[in-house]
CSV table of C-alpha atoms in Angstrom, one decimal:
chain,number,residue,atom,x,y,z
A,1251,MET,CA,10.1,78.6,-33.0
A,1252,ASP,CA,9.1,75.4,-32.9
A,1253,PHE,CA,8.1,73.7,-29.0
A,1254,ARG,CA,8.8,70.3,-29.0
A,1255,HIS,CA,6.3,68.5,-25.9
A,1256,GLU,CA,8.1,66.0,-23.2
A,1257,ASN,CA,6.3,64.8,-20.4
A,1258,ASN,CA,6.8,68.0,-18.4
A,1259,ARG,CA,9.1,69.4,-20.1
A,1260,ILE,CA,8.3,72.3,-23.5
A,1261,TYR,CA,11.6,73.0,-25.0
A,1262,ALA,CA,12.7,74.0,-28.7
A,1263,GLU,CA,16.5,73.6,-29.5
A,1264,ASP,CA,19.4,75.2,-33.1
A,1265,GLY,CA,20.0,74.3,-35.7
A,1266,SER,CA,22.7,72.2,-34.1
A,1267,GLY,CA,20.5,70.9,-31.2
A,1268,SER,CA,21.3,73.1,-28.2
A,1269,VAL,CA,18.2,74.4,-26.0
A,1270,ILE,CA,17.5,78.0,-26.2
A,1271,ALA,CA,14.4,77.9,-24.7
A,1272,GLU,CA,13.0,75.3,-21.6
A,1273,ILE,CA,10.5,75.0,-19.1
A,1274,THR,CA,10.0,72.0,-16.8
A,1275,PHE,CA,7.2,71.1,-15.2
A,1276,PRO,CA,8.1,67.8,-12.9
A,1277,ALA,CA,5.3,66.5,-10.6
A,1278,CYS,CA,6.2,66.7,-7.2
A,1279,ARG,CA,3.0,64.9,-5.5
A,1280,TYR,CA,0.3,63.0,-7.1
A,1281,GLY,CA,-1.8,65.3,-8.6
A,1282,VAL,CA,0.1,68.3,-9.2
A,1283,VAL,CA,3.2,69.3,-10.9
A,1284,GLU,CA,6.0,71.8,-9.7
A,1285,ILE,CA,6.7,74.8,-12.8
A,1286,ASP,CA,10.9,74.7,-11.2
A,1287,ARG,CA,12.3,76.0,-14.0
A,1288,THR,CA,12.0,78.4,-17.6
A,1289,PHE,CA,15.0,79.5,-19.4
A,1290,VAL,CA,15.7,81.5,-22.5
A,1291,ASP,CA,18.7,82.2,-24.4
A,1292,PRO,CA,20.1,85.3,-24.1
A,1293,SER,CA,19.4,85.9,-28.3
A,1294,LEU,CA,15.7,85.5,-27.4
A,1295,ARG,CA,15.0,87.3,-24.6
A,1296,GLY,CA,12.5,90.3,-25.1
A,1297,GLN,CA,11.0,88.4,-27.8
A,1298,GLY,CA,8.3,87.4,-26.0
A,1299,VAL,CA,9.6,83.5,-25.4
A,1300,ALA,CA,9.4,83.1,-21.7
A,1301,ASP,CA,5.4,84.2,-21.9
A,1302,ARG,CA,4.8,81.2,-25.3
A,1303,LEU,CA,6.3,78.7,-23.1
A,1304,VAL,CA,4.7,79.1,-20.2
A,1305,ARG,CA,0.9,79.5,-22.1
A,1306,ALA,CA,2.6,75.9,-23.6
A,1307,ALA,CA,3.2,74.3,-19.8
A,1308,VAL,CA,-0.7,76.3,-18.6
A,1309,GLU,CA,-1.7,74.1,-21.5
A,1310,ASP,CA,-0.5,70.6,-20.6
A,1311,ILE,CA,-1.0,70.9,-16.6
A,1312,ARG,CA,-4.7,72.1,-17.7
A,1313,GLU,CA,-5.1,68.8,-20.8
A,1314,ALA,CA,-3.5,67.0,-18.4
A,1315,GLY,CA,-6.1,67.2,-14.9
A,1316,VAL,CA,-3.6,67.7,-12.9
A,1317,LYS,CA,-2.6,71.2,-10.8
A,1318,ALA,CA,0.5,73.0,-10.4
A,1319,THR,CA,2.6,75.0,-8.0
A,1320,VAL,CA,5.2,76.9,-9.3
A,1321,SER,CA,8.7,78.2,-7.8
A,1322,CYS,CA,10.2,79.6,-11.1
A,1323,THR,CA,10.3,83.1,-10.5
A,1324,TYR,CA,9.3,83.8,-13.7
A,1325,ALA,CA,6.5,82.2,-13.9
A,1326,GLN,CA,4.9,83.4,-10.3
A,1327,ARG,CA,5.5,87.0,-11.7
A,1328,TRP,CA,3.2,85.4,-15.2
A,1329,PHE,CA,1.1,84.3,-13.2
A,1330,ALA,CA,0.7,87.3,-11.0
A,1331,ARG,CA,-0.2,89.4,-14.8
A,1332,HIS,CA,-1.9,86.5,-15.8
A,1333,PRO,CA,-4.5,86.0,-12.5
A,1334,ASP,CA,-7.5,84.7,-15.3
A,1335,GLN,CA,-4.9,81.4,-15.9
A,1336,THR,CA,-4.2,81.0,-11.6
A,1337,ASP,CA,-7.1,78.0,-12.2
A,1338,VAL,CA,-4.0,75.8,-13.0
A,1339,LEU,CA,-2.7,76.2,-9.4
A,1340,ALA,CA,-3.0,74.0,-6.6
A,1341,GLN,CA,-4.6,75.9,-3.1
A,1342,GLU,CA,-1.6,76.0,-0.9
A,1343,GLY,CA,-2.0,72.7,1.5
A,1344,ALA,CA,-3.6,70.9,-0.7
């Protein structure tokens, strides 16, 4: 599956152009984005697509030189399982 990268969004479409996987991380304040949504079509669940989306978002966030907050419950669980990736997270109160 090929992901398309836009500003603060990574997604994939099926052959008809429908979004079948997506993660969004809009800017919420200067130097900080918020990972607020991860979506994977039910037909793709259990195949590691959400994991790949979060990893791709982490790479984009690092490359942009910003930090992230997380309100998406999937991404919160993902960071809890991957403490080695939490360097991209904004400090509480920062």
